[in-house]
CSV table of C-alpha atoms in Angstrom, one decimal:
chain,number,residue,atom,x,y,z
A,808,MET,CA,-23.0,255.6,-16.0
A,809,ASP,CA,-24.2,258.0,-13.3
A,810,LYS,CA,-24.8,256.1,-9.5
A,811,ILE,CA,-26.4,256.8,-6.3
A,812,ILE,CA,-25.3,255.7,-3.0
A,813,VAL,CA,-27.5,254.4,-0.3
A,814,LEU,CA,-26.2,254.4,3.3
A,815,ASP,CA,-28.2,251.9,4.9
A,816,PHE,CA,-28.2,252.4,8.9
A,817,GLY,CA,-31.0,249.6,9.0
A,818,SER,CA,-34.1,250.7,8.5
A,819,GLN,CA,-36.6,248.5,6.6
A,820,TYR,CA,-37.5,250.8,3.3
A,821,THR,CA,-33.7,251.0,2.5
A,822,GLN,CA,-34.1,248.6,-0.2
A,823,LEU,CA,-37.7,249.9,-1.4
A,824,ILE,CA,-35.4,253.8,-1.7
A,825,ALA,CA,-32.9,252.0,-3.9
A,826,ARG,CA,-36.0,250.4,-6.0
A,827,ARG,CA,-37.6,254.1,-6.2
A,828,VAL,CA,-34.3,255.4,-7.6
A,829,ARG,CA,-34.0,253.2,-10.2
A,830,GLU,CA,-37.3,253.4,-11.3
A,831,LEU,CA,-36.3,256.9,-12.2
A,832,GLN,CA,-33.6,254.9,-14.3
A,833,VAL,CA,-30.7,255.9,-12.1
A,834,TYR,CA,-28.2,253.2,-10.9
A,835,CYS,CA,-28.4,253.0,-6.9
A,836,GLU,CA,-26.5,250.9,-4.7
A,837,ILE,CA,-27.1,249.9,-1.0
A,838,TRP,CA,-23.8,250.0,1.0
A,839,PRO,CA,-23.8,249.3,4.8
A,840,TYR,CA,-22.9,252.4,6.9
A,841,HIS,CA,-19.9,250.5,7.9
A,842,MET,CA,-19.3,248.6,4.8
A,843,ARG,CA,-15.2,248.1,4.8
A,844,GLY,CA,-13.3,248.3,1.7
A,845,CYS,CA,-16.0,249.8,-0.3
A,846,PRO,CA,-15.4,252.2,-3.0
A,847,SER,CA,-14.7,255.6,-2.0
A,848,LEU,CA,-17.4,257.9,-2.4
A,849,ASP,CA,-15.1,260.3,-4.6
A,850,GLN,CA,-15.6,258.5,-7.3
A,851,PRO,CA,-17.0,260.7,-10.5
A,852,ASP,CA,-19.8,258.3,-11.5
A,853,ILE,CA,-21.6,258.6,-7.7
A,854,LYS,CA,-23.4,262.0,-7.7
A,855,GLY,CA,-25.3,261.7,-4.4
A,856,VAL,CA,-25.6,259.9,-1.4
A,857,ILE,CA,-28.8,259.1,0.8
A,858,LEU,CA,-28.9,258.0,4.3
A,859,SER,CA,-31.2,256.3,5.3
A,860,GLY,CA,-33.8,255.5,8.2
A,861,SER,CA,-33.0,253.2,11.3
A,862,PRO,CA,-34.4,251.4,14.3
A,863,TYR,CA,-31.8,253.3,16.5
A,864,SER,CA,-32.2,256.7,18.3
A,865,VAL,CA,-29.2,259.2,17.6
A,866,THR,CA,-29.6,259.8,21.3
A,867,ASP,CA,-28.3,256.5,21.8
A,868,GLU,CA,-24.8,255.9,22.8
A,869,GLN,CA,-24.4,252.7,20.2
A,870,ALA,CA,-26.7,254.5,17.5
A,871,PRO,CA,-24.6,254.2,14.0
A,872,ARG,CA,-22.6,257.6,13.4
A,873,LEU,CA,-22.1,259.1,10.2
A,874,PRO,CA,-19.0,257.1,8.5
A,875,GLN,CA,-16.1,259.7,7.8
A,876,GLY,CA,-16.0,261.1,4.2
A,877,VAL,CA,-19.6,261.2,3.6
A,878,LEU,CA,-19.9,265.2,4.1
A,879,GLU,CA,-15.8,265.6,2.8
A,880,SER,CA,-17.0,264.0,-0.4
A,881,GLY,CA,-19.0,267.4,-1.3
A,882,LYS,CA,-21.5,265.4,-3.0
A,883,PRO,CA,-25.6,266.4,-2.7
A,884,ILE,CA,-26.8,264.1,0.4
A,885,LEU,CA,-30.4,263.5,1.2
A,886,GLY,CA,-31.1,262.5,5.0
A,887,ILE,CA,-34.2,260.4,5.4
A,888,CYS,CA,-35.8,260.1,8.8
A,889,TYR,CA,-33.0,258.7,10.9
A,890,GLY,CA,-30.8,260.1,8.3
A,891,MET,CA,-31.8,263.8,8.6
A,892,GLN,CA,-31.5,263.3,12.6
A,893,LEU,CA,-27.6,262.2,12.3
A,894,LEU,CA,-27.0,264.9,10.1
A,895,VAL,CA,-28.2,267.3,12.2
A,896,SER,CA,-26.9,265.7,15.5
A,897,THR,CA,-23.5,265.8,13.3
A,898,LEU,CA,-23.5,269.0,12.3
A,899,GLY,CA,-24.1,270.8,15.4
A,900,GLY,CA,-28.2,270.7,15.7
A,901,LYS,CA,-29.6,268.9,18.5
A,902,VAL,CA,-32.5,266.1,18.2
A,903,ILE,CA,-34.5,265.0,21.3
A,904,ARG,CA,-36.7,262.1,22.3
A,905,SER,CA,-40.4,263.2,21.6
A,906,HIS,CA,-42.8,262.7,24.3
A,907,SER,CA,-45.1,260.9,21.5
A,908,ARG,CA,-44.2,258.9,18.7
A,909,GLU,CA,-45.4,260.3,15.2
A,910,TYR,CA,-46.4,257.6,13.0
A,911,GLY,CA,-48.5,257.4,9.9
A,912,ARG,CA,-49.9,259.8,7.5
A,913,ALA,CA,-49.6,263.8,8.3
A,914,LEU,CA,-50.1,266.9,6.2
A,915,LEU,CA,-46.9,268.3,5.3
A,916,PHE,CA,-46.8,272.3,4.5
A,917,VAL,CA,-44.0,273.3,2.4
A,918,LEU,CA,-42.3,276.8,3.4
A,919,GLU,CA,-39.9,276.8,0.3
A,920,ARG,CA,-41.4,275.5,-3.0
A,921,GLY,CA,-38.0,274.9,-4.9
A,922,GLY,CA,-35.0,272.5,-4.8
A,923,LEU,CA,-36.9,269.1,-3.2
A,924,PHE,CA,-40.3,270.6,-3.2
A,925,GLU,CA,-39.7,272.1,-7.0
A,926,GLY,CA,-43.0,272.0,-9.1
A,927,LEU,CA,-45.2,270.6,-6.2
A,928,GLY,CA,-47.9,271.9,-4.1
A,929,SER,CA,-47.5,274.1,-0.8
A,930,GLU,CA,-50.0,271.2,1.1
A,931,MET,CA,-49.0,267.4,0.6
A,932,VAL,CA,-49.4,264.3,2.5
A,933,CYS,CA,-46.8,262.3,3.7
A,934,TRP,CA,-45.8,259.3,5.9
A,935,MET,CA,-44.1,259.8,9.2
A,936,SER,CA,-42.6,257.1,11.6
A,937,HIS,CA,-40.3,258.6,14.2
A,938,GLY,CA,-39.6,259.1,18.0
A,939,ASP,CA,-37.3,261.3,17.6
A,940,SER,CA,-37.5,264.9,16.6
A,941,VAL,CA,-35.3,267.8,15.6
A,942,LYS,CA,-35.0,270.5,18.3
A,943,GLU,CA,-32.3,272.6,16.8
A,944,ILE,CA,-31.3,272.9,13.2
A,945,PRO,CA,-27.6,273.4,12.4
A,946,GLN,CA,-25.9,277.0,11.7
A,947,ASN,CA,-26.7,277.6,8.0
A,948,PHE,CA,-29.5,275.4,7.6
A,949,VAL,CA,-33.2,276.6,6.6
A,950,CYS,CA,-36.6,275.0,7.4
A,951,VAL,CA,-38.5,274.4,4.4
A,952,ALA,CA,-41.4,272.3,5.6
A,953,ARG,CA,-43.3,271.3,8.4
A,954,THR,CA,-46.3,269.3,9.8
A,955,GLU,CA,-48.4,270.2,12.7
A,956,GLY,CA,-46.8,267.5,14.8
A,957,CYS,CA,-43.1,268.2,13.6
A,958,GLU,CA,-41.6,271.7,13.9
A,959,TYR,CA,-38.5,270.5,11.3
A,960,ALA,CA,-40.0,268.2,8.6
A,961,ALA,CA,-37.7,269.4,6.1
A,962,ILE,CA,-34.3,271.4,6.0
A,963,ARG,CA,-31.6,272.1,3.4
A,964,ASP,CA,-28.3,273.9,4.1
A,965,ARG,CA,-27.7,277.5,2.5
A,966,SER,CA,-25.8,275.9,-0.3
A,967,GLY,CA,-28.6,273.4,-1.4
A,968,LYS,CA,-26.7,270.2,-1.5
A,969,ILE,CA,-27.5,268.8,2.0
A,970,TRP,CA,-31.1,268.0,2.5
A,971,GLY,CA,-32.9,266.2,5.3
A,972,ILE,CA,-36.7,264.9,5.7
A,973,GLN,CA,-37.9,263.4,8.8
A,974,PHE,CA,-41.2,261.5,6.3
A,975,HIS,CA,-40.3,258.6,4.3
A,976,PRO,CA,-40.7,259.4,0.5
A,977,GLU,CA,-40.0,256.2,-0.5
A,978,VAL,CA,-43.4,255.0,0.5
A,979,SER,CA,-46.4,254.6,-1.5
A,980,HIS,CA,-48.1,256.7,1.6
A,981,THR,CA,-46.5,259.8,0.9
A,982,PRO,CA,-48.3,260.1,-3.1
A,983,LEU,CA,-45.5,262.7,-4.2
A,984,GLY,CA,-42.5,261.0,-2.7
A,985,LYS,CA,-41.6,259.8,-6.3
A,986,GLU,CA,-41.5,263.4,-7.4
A,987,ILE,CA,-39.5,264.5,-4.4
A,988,LEU,CA,-37.0,261.4,-5.4
A,989,ALA,CA,-36.4,262.9,-8.5
A,990,ASN,CA,-36.0,266.3,-7.6
A,991,PHE,CA,-33.4,265.2,-5.6
A,992,VAL,CA,-31.8,262.6,-7.9
A,993,LEU,CA,-32.2,264.5,-11.3
A,994,ALA,CA,-32.3,267.9,-10.4
A,995,ILE,CA,-30.1,268.6,-7.4
A,996,CYS,CA,-27.4,265.4,-8.3
A,997,GLY,CA,-27.8,266.1,-11.5
A,998,CYS,CA,-28.0,262.1,-12.7
A,999,ARG,CA,-28.7,261.3,-16.3
A,1000,PRO,CA,-31.5,258.4,-16.7
A,1001,GLU,CA,-29.5,255.9,-18.3
A,1002,TRP,CA,-30.2,252.8,-16.0
A,1003,THR,CA,-32.7,251.2,-18.8
A,1004,PRO,CA,-33.1,247.3,-19.7
A,1005,GLU,CA,-31.2,247.9,-23.3
A,1006,SER,CA,-28.0,249.1,-21.3
A,1007,ILE,CA,-28.3,246.4,-18.6
A,1008,VAL,CA,-28.2,244.1,-21.5
A,1009,LYS,CA,-25.2,245.9,-23.1
A,1010,GLN,CA,-23.2,246.0,-20.0
A,1011,GLN,CA,-23.7,242.6,-18.7
A,1012,LEU,CA,-22.9,241.1,-22.0
A,1013,GLN,CA,-19.7,242.5,-22.1
A,1014,TYR,CA,-19.0,242.0,-18.4
A,1015,ILE,CA,-19.8,238.3,-18.9
A,1016,ARG,CA,-17.4,238.0,-22.0
A,1017,ASN,CA,-14.8,240.0,-20.3
A,1018,GLU,CA,-14.8,237.3,-17.1
A,1019,VAL,CA,-15.4,234.1,-18.9
A,1020,GLN,CA,-13.1,234.7,-21.8
A,1021,LYS,CA,-13.0,231.4,-23.2
A,1022,GLU,CA,-13.9,229.2,-20.5
A,1023,ARG,CA,-17.0,227.4,-20.4
A,1024,VAL,CA,-20.2,227.3,-17.7
A,1025,VAL,CA,-22.5,225.3,-16.4
A,1026,CYS,CA,-26.1,226.7,-15.2
A,1027,ALA,CA,-28.6,224.8,-12.9
A,1028,LEU,CA,-31.6,225.7,-14.5
A,1029,SER,CA,-35.0,225.7,-12.1
A,1030,GLY,CA,-37.1,227.3,-14.6
A,1031,GLY,CA,-37.5,230.4,-12.7
A,1032,VAL,CA,-37.4,234.0,-14.5
A,1033,ASP,CA,-34.0,234.6,-12.4
A,1034,SER,CA,-32.1,231.1,-13.7
A,1035,VAL,CA,-33.8,231.6,-17.2
A,1036,THR,CA,-32.9,235.2,-17.7
A,1037,ALA,CA,-29.4,234.7,-16.6
A,1038,ALA,CA,-29.1,231.7,-19.1
A,1039,VAL,CA,-30.4,233.7,-21.8
A,1040,LEU,CA,-28.1,236.5,-21.3
A,1041,THR,CA,-24.8,234.3,-20.7
A,1042,TYR,CA,-25.7,232.4,-24.1
A,1043,ARG,CA,-26.3,235.8,-26.1
A,1044,ALA,CA,-22.3,236.6,-24.4
A,1045,ILE,CA,-20.7,233.2,-25.1
A,1046,GLY,CA,-22.7,231.0,-27.4
A,1047,ASP,CA,-21.6,227.2,-27.2
A,1048,GLN,CA,-19.4,227.6,-24.0
A,1049,LEU,CA,-22.4,227.4,-21.9
A,1050,SER,CA,-24.2,224.3,-21.1
A,1051,CYS,CA,-27.3,224.2,-19.0
A,1052,ILE,CA,-28.8,221.3,-16.7
A,1053,PHE,CA,-32.5,220.6,-15.9
A,1054,VAL,CA,-32.9,218.1,-12.9
A,1055,ASN,CA,-36.5,216.9,-12.9
A,1056,ASN,CA,-36.6,215.9,-9.2
A,1057,GLY,CA,-40.3,214.7,-9.2
A,1058,LEU,CA,-41.7,217.2,-7.1
A,1059,LEU,CA,-42.5,220.0,-9.7
A,1060,ARG,CA,-46.1,221.3,-10.7
A,1061,LYS,CA,-47.7,219.6,-13.2
A,1062,GLY,CA,-46.7,219.6,-16.9
A,1063,GLU,CA,-43.6,222.1,-15.4
A,1064,ALA,CA,-40.9,219.8,-16.5
A,1065,GLU,CA,-42.1,219.3,-20.1
A,1066,GLN,CA,-42.9,223.4,-20.4
A,1067,VAL,CA,-39.6,224.5,-18.7
A,1068,LEU,CA,-37.8,222.1,-21.0
A,1069,SER,CA,-39.5,223.2,-24.0
A,1070,SER,CA,-39.2,226.9,-23.6
A,1071,MET,CA,-35.7,226.3,-22.6
A,1072,ARG,CA,-34.7,224.3,-25.9
A,1073,ALA,CA,-36.7,226.7,-27.7
A,1074,LEU,CA,-34.5,229.7,-26.2
A,1075,LEU,CA,-30.9,228.0,-26.5
A,1076,GLY,CA,-31.1,225.4,-28.4
A,1077,LYS,CA,-31.8,221.6,-27.9
A,1078,GLU,CA,-28.0,220.9,-27.5
A,1079,ARG,CA,-27.6,223.5,-24.9
A,1080,VAL,CA,-29.9,222.0,-22.3
A,1081,ILE,CA,-29.5,218.7,-20.9
A,1082,TYR,CA,-32.4,217.0,-19.1
A,1083,VAL,CA,-31.9,214.8,-16.2
A,1084,ASP,CA,-35.0,212.5,-14.7
A,1085,ALA,CA,-34.0,212.2,-11.2
A,1086,ARG,CA,-37.8,211.4,-10.0
A,1087,GLU,CA,-37.3,208.0,-8.6
A,1088,ARG,CA,-33.7,208.6,-7.1
A,1089,PHE,CA,-35.5,211.9,-5.2
A,1090,LEU,CA,-38.8,209.8,-4.2
A,1091,SER,CA,-37.0,206.8,-3.1
A,1092,ALA,CA,-34.4,209.1,-0.6
A,1093,LEU,CA,-37.7,211.1,0.8
A,1094,ARG,CA,-39.5,207.7,1.8
A,1095,GLY,CA,-40.8,207.6,5.5
A,1096,VAL,CA,-39.4,211.2,5.8
A,1097,VAL,CA,-41.8,213.5,7.7
A,1098,ASP,CA,-39.6,216.2,9.2
A,1099,PRO,CA,-39.5,219.4,6.6
A,1100,GLU,CA,-35.9,220.3,7.6
A,1101,GLU,CA,-34.8,216.5,6.9
A,1102,LYS,CA,-36.7,216.7,3.8
A,1103,ARG,CA,-34.9,219.9,2.5
A,1104,LYS,CA,-31.5,218.7,3.3
A,1105,ILE,CA,-32.1,215.4,1.5
A,1106,ILE,CA,-33.5,217.3,-1.3
A,1107,GLY,CA,-30.7,219.5,-1.6
A,1108,ARG,CA,-27.7,216.5,-1.2
A,1109,VAL,CA,-29.4,214.7,-3.8
A,1110,PHE,CA,-29.5,217.9,-6.3
A,1111,VAL,CA,-25.9,217.9,-5.7
A,1112,GLU,CA,-25.0,214.6,-6.7
A,1113,VAL,CA,-26.9,214.5,-9.6
A,1114,PHE,CA,-25.6,217.6,-10.4
A,1115,GLU,CA,-22.0,216.7,-9.7
A,1116,ASP,CA,-22.7,213.8,-11.6
A,1117,GLU,CA,-23.9,215.5,-15.1
A,1118,ALA,CA,-21.3,218.3,-14.8
A,1119,LYS,CA,-18.5,215.8,-14.5
A,1120,LYS,CA,-19.9,214.7,-18.0
A,1121,LEU,CA,-19.1,218.0,-19.7
A,1122,GLY,CA,-15.5,217.6,-19.1
A,1123,ASN,CA,-13.9,220.8,-17.7
A,1124,VAL,CA,-15.9,223.8,-16.7
A,1125,THR,CA,-14.6,226.5,-15.2
A,1126,TYR,CA,-17.8,228.6,-14.0
A,1127,LEU,CA,-21.2,228.0,-12.1
A,1128,LEU,CA,-23.7,230.4,-13.4
A,1129,GLN,CA,-26.4,231.4,-10.7
A,1130,GLY,CA,-29.3,233.5,-10.8
A,1131,THR,CA,-28.4,235.4,-7.7
A,1132,THR,CA,-30.4,238.8,-7.5
A,1133,TYR,CA,-29.8,242.1,-5.4
A,1134,PRO,CA,-31.7,241.1,-2.4
A,1135,ASP,CA,-29.2,238.0,-2.2
A,1136,VAL,CA,-26.5,240.3,-2.2
A,1137,ILE,CA,-27.6,242.9,0.3
A,1138,GLU,CA,-28.8,240.0,2.7
A,1139,SER,CA,-25.1,238.9,2.7
A,1140,VAL,CA,-23.5,242.1,3.7
A,1141,SER,CA,-26.6,243.6,5.7
A,1142,VAL,CA,-26.4,246.3,8.4
A,1143,TRP,CA,-26.3,243.8,11.3
A,1144,GLY,CA,-23.4,241.7,9.7
A,1145,PRO,CA,-22.9,239.0,7.3
A,1146,SER,CA,-26.3,236.5,6.7
A,1147,ALA,CA,-25.4,233.2,9.0
A,1148,ARG,CA,-26.8,231.6,6.0
A,1149,ILE,CA,-26.1,233.1,2.7
A,1150,LYS,CA,-28.4,232.3,-0.2
A,1151,THR,CA,-27.1,230.4,-3.1
A,1152,HIS,CA,-28.8,229.3,-6.4
A,1153,HIS,CA,-32.2,228.0,-5.0
A,1154,ASN,CA,-32.1,224.5,-6.7
A,1155,VAL,CA,-28.3,224.3,-5.5
A,1156,GLY,CA,-27.9,224.1,-2.0
A,1157,GLY,CA,-24.1,224.5,-2.0
A,1158,LEU,CA,-21.7,222.6,-4.4
A,1159,PRO,CA,-19.1,220.7,-3.2
A,1160,GLU,CA,-15.8,222.5,-2.6
A,1161,HIS,CA,-13.7,219.9,-4.7
A,1162,MET,CA,-15.4,221.0,-7.8
A,1163,ARG,CA,-14.1,224.4,-7.3
A,1164,LEU,CA,-16.3,226.2,-9.8
A,1165,LYS,CA,-16.1,230.0,-9.8
A,1166,VAL,CA,-19.5,231.7,-9.4
A,1167,LEU,CA,-20.7,234.1,-12.6
A,1168,GLU,CA,-23.7,236.1,-11.2
A,1169,PRO,CA,-24.6,238.4,-14.2
A,1170,LEU,CA,-27.9,239.6,-12.4
A,1171,ARG,CA,-26.5,240.2,-8.8
A,1172,PHE,CA,-27.6,243.9,-9.0
A,1173,LEU,CA,-31.0,243.4,-10.1
A,1174,PHE,CA,-34.1,243.5,-8.5
A,1175,LYS,CA,-36.7,240.9,-9.3
A,1176,ASP,CA,-38.8,243.8,-11.1
A,1177,GLU,CA,-35.6,244.8,-13.2
A,1178,VAL,CA,-35.0,241.0,-13.8
A,1179,ARG,CA,-38.5,240.9,-15.6
A,1180,LYS,CA,-38.0,243.7,-17.8
A,1181,LEU,CA,-34.5,242.6,-18.7
A,1182,ALA,CA,-36.2,239.0,-19.6
A,1183,ALA,CA,-38.6,241.1,-21.4
A,1184,GLU,CA,-35.9,243.1,-23.5
A,1185,LEU,CA,-33.9,239.5,-24.1
A,1186,GLY,CA,-37.4,238.2,-25.6
A,1187,ILE,CA,-38.1,235.6,-23.0
A,1188,PRO,CA,-42.1,234.3,-23.1
A,1189,GLU,CA,-44.2,235.9,-20.7
A,1190,GLU,CA,-45.3,232.6,-19.2
A,1191,ILE,CA,-41.5,232.5,-17.7
A,1192,ILE,CA,-41.3,236.2,-16.9
A,1193,TRP,CA,-43.8,236.0,-14.8
A,1194,ARG,CA,-43.8,232.7,-13.3
A,1195,GLN,CA,-44.2,232.6,-9.5
A,1196,PRO,CA,-41.2,231.8,-6.8
A,1197,PHE,CA,-41.1,228.2,-6.3
A,1198,PRO,CA,-39.0,226.6,-3.2
A,1199,GLY,CA,-36.0,224.6,-4.5
A,1200,PRO,CA,-37.9,221.5,-2.6
A,1201,GLY,CA,-40.8,222.0,-4.7
A,1202,LEU,CA,-43.8,220.2,-3.8
A,1203,ALA,CA,-42.2,218.6,-1.0
A,1204,VAL,CA,-42.6,221.4,1.4
A,1205,ARG,CA,-46.6,222.1,0.2
A,1206,ILE,CA,-46.9,218.4,1.3
A,1207,ILE,CA,-47.5,218.1,5.2
A,1208,GLY,CA,-45.6,215.0,6.7
A,1209,GLU,CA,-44.3,212.1,3.9
A,1210,VAL,CA,-43.9,212.7,0.4
A,1211,THR,CA,-45.6,210.0,-1.7
A,1212,GLU,CA,-46.5,209.4,-5.2
A,1213,GLU,CA,-50.0,209.6,-4.6
A,1214,ARG,CA,-50.0,212.6,-2.6
A,1215,LEU,CA,-47.9,214.3,-5.0
A,1216,ALA,CA,-50.4,213.6,-7.6
A,1217,ILE,CA,-53.3,214.9,-5.7
A,1218,LEU,CA,-51.4,218.2,-4.7
A,1219,ARG,CA,-50.9,218.7,-8.7
A,1220,ASP,CA,-54.1,218.3,-9.7
A,1221,MET,CA,-55.1,220.6,-6.8
A,1222,ASP,CA,-52.4,223.4,-7.8
A,1223,ALA,CA,-53.2,223.3,-11.4
A,1224,ILE,CA,-56.8,224.1,-10.7
A,1225,ILE,CA,-55.7,227.2,-8.2
A,1226,ASP,CA,-53.6,228.4,-11.1
A,1227,GLN,CA,-56.0,228.2,-14.0
A,1228,GLU,CA,-58.7,229.9,-12.0
A,1229,LEU,CA,-56.2,232.8,-10.6
A,1230,ARG,CA,-55.1,233.6,-13.9
A,1231,LYS,CA,-58.6,234.3,-14.9
A,1232,SER,CA,-58.5,237.2,-12.0
A,1233,PRO,CA,-57.2,240.5,-12.1
A,1234,ILE,CA,-55.6,240.2,-9.1
A,1235,TYR,CA,-53.1,236.9,-10.5
A,1236,ARG,CA,-50.3,239.9,-11.5
A,1237,LYS,CA,-50.0,241.5,-8.3
A,1238,LEU,CA,-49.9,238.2,-6.5
A,1239,TRP,CA,-46.4,237.0,-5.4
A,1240,GLN,CA,-47.4,233.5,-5.2
A,1241,SER,CA,-50.2,231.5,-5.3
A,1242,PHE,CA,-50.3,227.4,-4.6
A,1243,GLY,CA,-52.0,224.7,-3.1
A,1244,VAL,CA,-51.1,222.7,0.2
A,1245,LEU,CA,-52.0,219.4,1.1
A,1246,VAL,CA,-52.7,218.3,4.7
A,1247,PRO,CA,-53.0,214.6,4.9
A,1248,VAL,CA,-55.8,214.9,7.6
A,1249,ARG,CA,-58.7,213.4,6.8
A,1250,SER,CA,-62.1,214.9,7.1
A,1251,VAL,CA,-65.9,213.8,6.8
A,1252,GLY,CA,-68.2,214.6,4.1
A,1253,ILE,CA,-70.9,213.7,1.8
A,1254,MET,CA,-71.1,213.5,-2.1
A,1255,GLY,CA,-74.4,212.2,-3.4
A,1256,ASP,CA,-75.5,209.6,-0.6
A,1257,GLU,CA,-71.9,208.4,0.4
A,1258,ARG,CA,-70.1,209.7,3.2
A,1259,THR,CA,-66.2,210.5,2.4
A,1260,TYR,CA,-63.3,210.3,4.8
A,1261,LYS,CA,-60.6,212.6,2.2
A,1262,TYR,CA,-57.9,214.9,2.6
A,1263,VAL,CA,-58.1,218.8,3.1
A,1264,GLY,CA,-56.4,221.0,0.8
A,1265,VAL,CA,-55.7,224.6,1.7
A,1266,ILE,CA,-55.4,227.7,-0.8
A,1267,ARG,CA,-52.4,229.8,-0.2
A,1268,ALA,CA,-52.3,233.2,-1.9
A,1269,VAL,CA,-50.2,236.0,-1.0
A,1270,MET,CA,-49.0,239.6,-2.2
A,1271,SER,CA,-45.5,241.0,-1.6
A,1272,GLU,CA,-42.8,243.1,-2.9
A,1273,ASP,CA,-39.8,241.1,-2.1
A,1274,GLY,CA,-41.0,238.0,-0.2
A,1275,MET,CA,-39.3,239.1,3.2
A,1276,THR,CA,-43.3,240.0,4.4
A,1277,ALA,CA,-46.1,239.3,2.8
A,1278,ASP,CA,-49.9,239.8,3.1
A,1279,TRP,CA,-52.8,237.4,2.1
A,1280,ALA,CA,-54.4,238.1,-0.9
A,1281,ARG,CA,-58.2,239.1,-0.8
A,1282,ILE,CA,-59.3,236.9,-3.6
A,1283,SER,CA,-63.1,237.4,-4.2
A,1284,TYR,CA,-65.6,235.3,-2.7
A,1285,ASP,CA,-66.8,233.9,-6.2
A,1286,ALA,CA,-63.2,233.2,-7.2
A,1287,LEU,CA,-62.7,231.4,-3.9
A,1288,ASP,CA,-66.1,229.3,-4.4
A,1289,VAL,CA,-65.3,228.2,-8.2
A,1290,ILE,CA,-62.0,226.8,-6.9
A,1291,ALA,CA,-63.2,225.4,-4.1
A,1292,ARG,CA,-66.2,223.2,-5.8
A,1293,ARG,CA,-63.5,222.2,-8.8
A,1294,ILE,CA,-61.0,220.8,-6.2
A,1295,VAL,CA,-63.5,219.2,-4.4
A,1296,ASN,CA,-65.2,217.8,-7.8
A,1297,GLU,CA,-62.2,217.0,-9.7
A,1298,VAL,CA,-59.6,216.0,-7.3
A,1299,ALA,CA,-60.1,212.4,-6.0
A,1300,GLY,CA,-58.5,212.9,-2.6
A,1301,ILE,CA,-59.2,215.8,-1.4
A,1302,GLY,CA,-62.8,216.5,0.5
A,1303,ARG,CA,-62.7,220.2,2.2
A,1304,VAL,CA,-60.8,223.3,1.0
A,1305,VAL,CA,-59.8,225.6,3.5
A,1306,TYR,CA,-58.2,229.7,2.6
A,1307,ASP,CA,-55.1,230.2,4.3
A,1308,ILE,CA,-55.2,234.2,5.7
A,1309,THR,CA,-52.2,234.4,7.5
A,1310,SER,CA,-49.8,237.2,7.0
A,1311,LYS,CA,-45.9,237.0,7.0
A,1312,PRO,CA,-44.8,237.5,9.8
A,1313,PRO,CA,-46.0,235.4,11.9
A,1314,ALA,CA,-46.5,232.8,9.2
A,1315,THR,CA,-44.1,231.8,6.6
A,1316,ILE,CA,-45.4,231.8,3.2
A,1317,GLU,CA,-44.6,228.1,2.5
A,1318,TRP,CA,-46.3,225.8,5.2
A,1319,GLU,CA,-43.0,223.9,5.8
């Protein structure tokens, strides 16, 4: 299968570049520019290389340099922002610090309507974000586009294989950015659009069979789209060699345990899904605990204990199936070095070493939107496909302070109303997460002729592409009004409702 490599120099948009390439149905991998032991760019399936932006300036002594082998590979190259400046600097051109940073929308004047700009107009809007500018281009290069503030907004070498653009085609603020990337990936690199859900299923089924052989696999099911898709895919590949464990920790949303269990047994068969009711065990361990980090540690520890107890009953198991996705993989080999805390399955806080299970991760090269497409291809129900991300500690991090049965019941009822009402809104599919938070601070109110003194309930709804950053959702006043009135009228413990309009950063998505 044809492949594009994105060399990451630390840009905030690197993942977005890869996503845009994959939207063209071409497989794309992100490699840190300093990655050691990575496969050679000379591989025949690698058809082109994209150099990302960077927070560095190429004029800095410590700035990342172009790795050896990129130019020597002879593959088409597209440098974006810092990537363009790096090409210019490496090939003998000149880059200087600009007197003023160019940031935001700019009008691009196309001087040569071929190659990257094939089939596009002579003027278009683009998104600039740079503090350095190209002063002189290398020999054998020509300028193919400019803006009012940037003399060399796009350049190419005379062979038409090396391109540099100062703007960002991967962001939505460059309306024709996808077409520009398509011209590079499909026309200049000659990639065939074969990265489809159907081809991914076929490829991963073969991978799982080759990897697992006759061994047994255990999966910790959370009910989220990642773990469910991994489980269904693996079941299609190896059938009865897979066993799934679903632990009800008592911290799930209203009706969630029953829904997950019913859905998974319908997809995999009753005998494949082991249900463990550990509600009392978790709540006992959390009694009196108010510190959020301590809550997380306790929930992780108890989960490991429960999971280990159940896994032992299965006998000889070789593999642990996890729903790891590509952002997790990228994080662990980032430009800035391996993460201090590499994320594992969001319900498995790291299994004990003595279990010595090999990890099976069939989704490790997929973004969330690709997992959803794969899930649809596998026939997984829409209510699972569009289930919002849910934290491993569950409702425990949505209750400020101690977690009790009473507070869990109040939060479940409030959360259910928020979900019911937002599902009626056209904004629902655009939301990354929407949920309730219980603040155990009592507020004075009045209902009828009686004075009340009840908890504060918070509505939290955010929009995001990957959860790394998030913006609060602009839910209509009418919808918020209905939600607030229903909560106060129907949930016994809530007397006041507020809407959280803090983005991430500076706040986190969860309250704890």
